Each structure stands twice: as structure tokens, then as C-alpha cells.
mmCIF file of C-alpha atoms in Angstrom:
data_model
loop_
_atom_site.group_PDB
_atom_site.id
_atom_site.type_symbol
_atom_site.label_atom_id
_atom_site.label_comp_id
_atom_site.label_asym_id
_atom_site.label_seq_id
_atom_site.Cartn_x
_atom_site.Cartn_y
_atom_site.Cartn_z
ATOM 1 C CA UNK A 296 -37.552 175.882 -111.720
ATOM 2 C CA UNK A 297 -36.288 176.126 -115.262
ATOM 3 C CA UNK A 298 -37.781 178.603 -117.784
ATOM 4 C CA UNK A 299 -38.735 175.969 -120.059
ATOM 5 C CA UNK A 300 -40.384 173.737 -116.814
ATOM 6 C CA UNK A 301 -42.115 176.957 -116.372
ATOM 7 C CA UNK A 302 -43.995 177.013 -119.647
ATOM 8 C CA UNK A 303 -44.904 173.177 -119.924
ATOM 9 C CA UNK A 304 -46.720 174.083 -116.561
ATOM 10 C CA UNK A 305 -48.607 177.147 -118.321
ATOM 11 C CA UNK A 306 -49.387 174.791 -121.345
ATOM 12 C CA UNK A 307 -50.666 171.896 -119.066
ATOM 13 C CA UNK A 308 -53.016 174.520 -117.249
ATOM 14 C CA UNK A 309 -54.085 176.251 -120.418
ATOM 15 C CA UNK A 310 -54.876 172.774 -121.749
ATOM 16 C CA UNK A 311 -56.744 171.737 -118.569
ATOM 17 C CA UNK A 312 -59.327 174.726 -118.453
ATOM 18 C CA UNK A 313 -62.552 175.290 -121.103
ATOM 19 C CA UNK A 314 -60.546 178.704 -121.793
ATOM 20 C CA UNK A 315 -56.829 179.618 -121.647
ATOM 21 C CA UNK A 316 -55.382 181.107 -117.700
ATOM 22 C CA UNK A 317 -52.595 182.488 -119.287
ATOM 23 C CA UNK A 318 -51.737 184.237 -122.336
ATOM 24 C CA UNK A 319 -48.191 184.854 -123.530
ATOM 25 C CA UNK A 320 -47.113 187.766 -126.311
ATOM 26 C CA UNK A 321 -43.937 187.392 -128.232
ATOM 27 C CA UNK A 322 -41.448 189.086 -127.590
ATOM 28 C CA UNK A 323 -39.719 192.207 -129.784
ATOM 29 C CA UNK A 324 -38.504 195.466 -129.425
ATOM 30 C CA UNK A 325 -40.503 195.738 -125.912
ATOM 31 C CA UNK A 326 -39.894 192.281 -124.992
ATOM 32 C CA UNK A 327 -42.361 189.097 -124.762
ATOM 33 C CA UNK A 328 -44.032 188.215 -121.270
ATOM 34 C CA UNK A 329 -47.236 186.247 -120.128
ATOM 35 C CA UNK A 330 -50.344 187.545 -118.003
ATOM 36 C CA UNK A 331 -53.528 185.922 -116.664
ATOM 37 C CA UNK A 332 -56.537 185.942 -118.378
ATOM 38 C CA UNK A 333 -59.886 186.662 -116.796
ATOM 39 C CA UNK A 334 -60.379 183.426 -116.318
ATOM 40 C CA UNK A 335 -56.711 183.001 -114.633
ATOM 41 C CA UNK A 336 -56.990 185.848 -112.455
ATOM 42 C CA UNK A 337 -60.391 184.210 -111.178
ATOM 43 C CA UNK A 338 -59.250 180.939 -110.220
ATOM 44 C CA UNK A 339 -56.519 182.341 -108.896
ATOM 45 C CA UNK A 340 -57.065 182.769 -104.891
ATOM 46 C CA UNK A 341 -53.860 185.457 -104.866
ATOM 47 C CA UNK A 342 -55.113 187.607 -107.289
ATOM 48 C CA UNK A 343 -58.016 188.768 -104.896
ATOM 49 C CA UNK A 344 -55.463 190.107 -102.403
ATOM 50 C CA UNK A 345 -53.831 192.488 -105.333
ATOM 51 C CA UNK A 346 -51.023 189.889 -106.433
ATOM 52 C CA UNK A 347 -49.660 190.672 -109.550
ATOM 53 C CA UNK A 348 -49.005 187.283 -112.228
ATOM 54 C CA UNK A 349 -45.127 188.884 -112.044
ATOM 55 C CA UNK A 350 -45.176 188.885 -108.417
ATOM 56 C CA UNK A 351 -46.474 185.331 -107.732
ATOM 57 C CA UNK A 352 -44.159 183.374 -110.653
ATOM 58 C CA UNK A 353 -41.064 185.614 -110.590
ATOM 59 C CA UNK A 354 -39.333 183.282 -107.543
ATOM 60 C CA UNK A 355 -40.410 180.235 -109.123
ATOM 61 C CA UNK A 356 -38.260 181.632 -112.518
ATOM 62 C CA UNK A 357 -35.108 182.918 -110.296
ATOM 63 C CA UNK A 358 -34.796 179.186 -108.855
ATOM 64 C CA UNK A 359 -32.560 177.287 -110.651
#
């Protein structure tokens, strides 16, 4: 999955929930990166077994 595939998903879900599931800083010196909001990490199943938001999307990103 392309990067830029990967953020028209996030937008799509953002737009399709009362509140935002993921929030994204920009990135700088540190870098940019994206995390779940409360409300993403409780609709998300794999977040109650300790999955991090890195750990579940960062083999969708290394597909090409």
C-alpha cells in the first residue's frame, strides 16, 4: 500500500466517525507521525491486546 493510499484511508475514517480515530503531527526536527485517538484506540479490537498504532499499520506502509 502506498503512503499516500495510506492517508486517504485515515481521512475517509476520520471523516466517517462523530470524532477523529487518528491524529497526525507534522513533521520537523523530530519527525511527523500519526497515533489513535481515544476514540481510535476504542474501536479498535487490537488495541485491547496491547497493539501499538505503529505495530498494526507499519506492514501495510512497507508493501509496495
Amino acid at each position: 500500500m502506498s503512503y499516500r493510499r495510506a492517508w486517504l484511508l485515515v481521512q475517509t475514517m476520520n471523516a466517517c466517525f462523530a470524532e477523529p480515530v487518528v491524529e497526525s503531527a507534522t513533521g520537523g526536527t523530530h519527525g511527523g507521525g500519526a497515533s489513535l485517538t481515544a476514540a481510535g484506540v476504542a474501536r479498535s479490537p487490537h488495541t485491547a491486546h496491547g497493539a501499538s498504532a505503529d505495530e498494526l499499520f507499519r506492514p501495510l506502509l512497507a508493501t509496495t
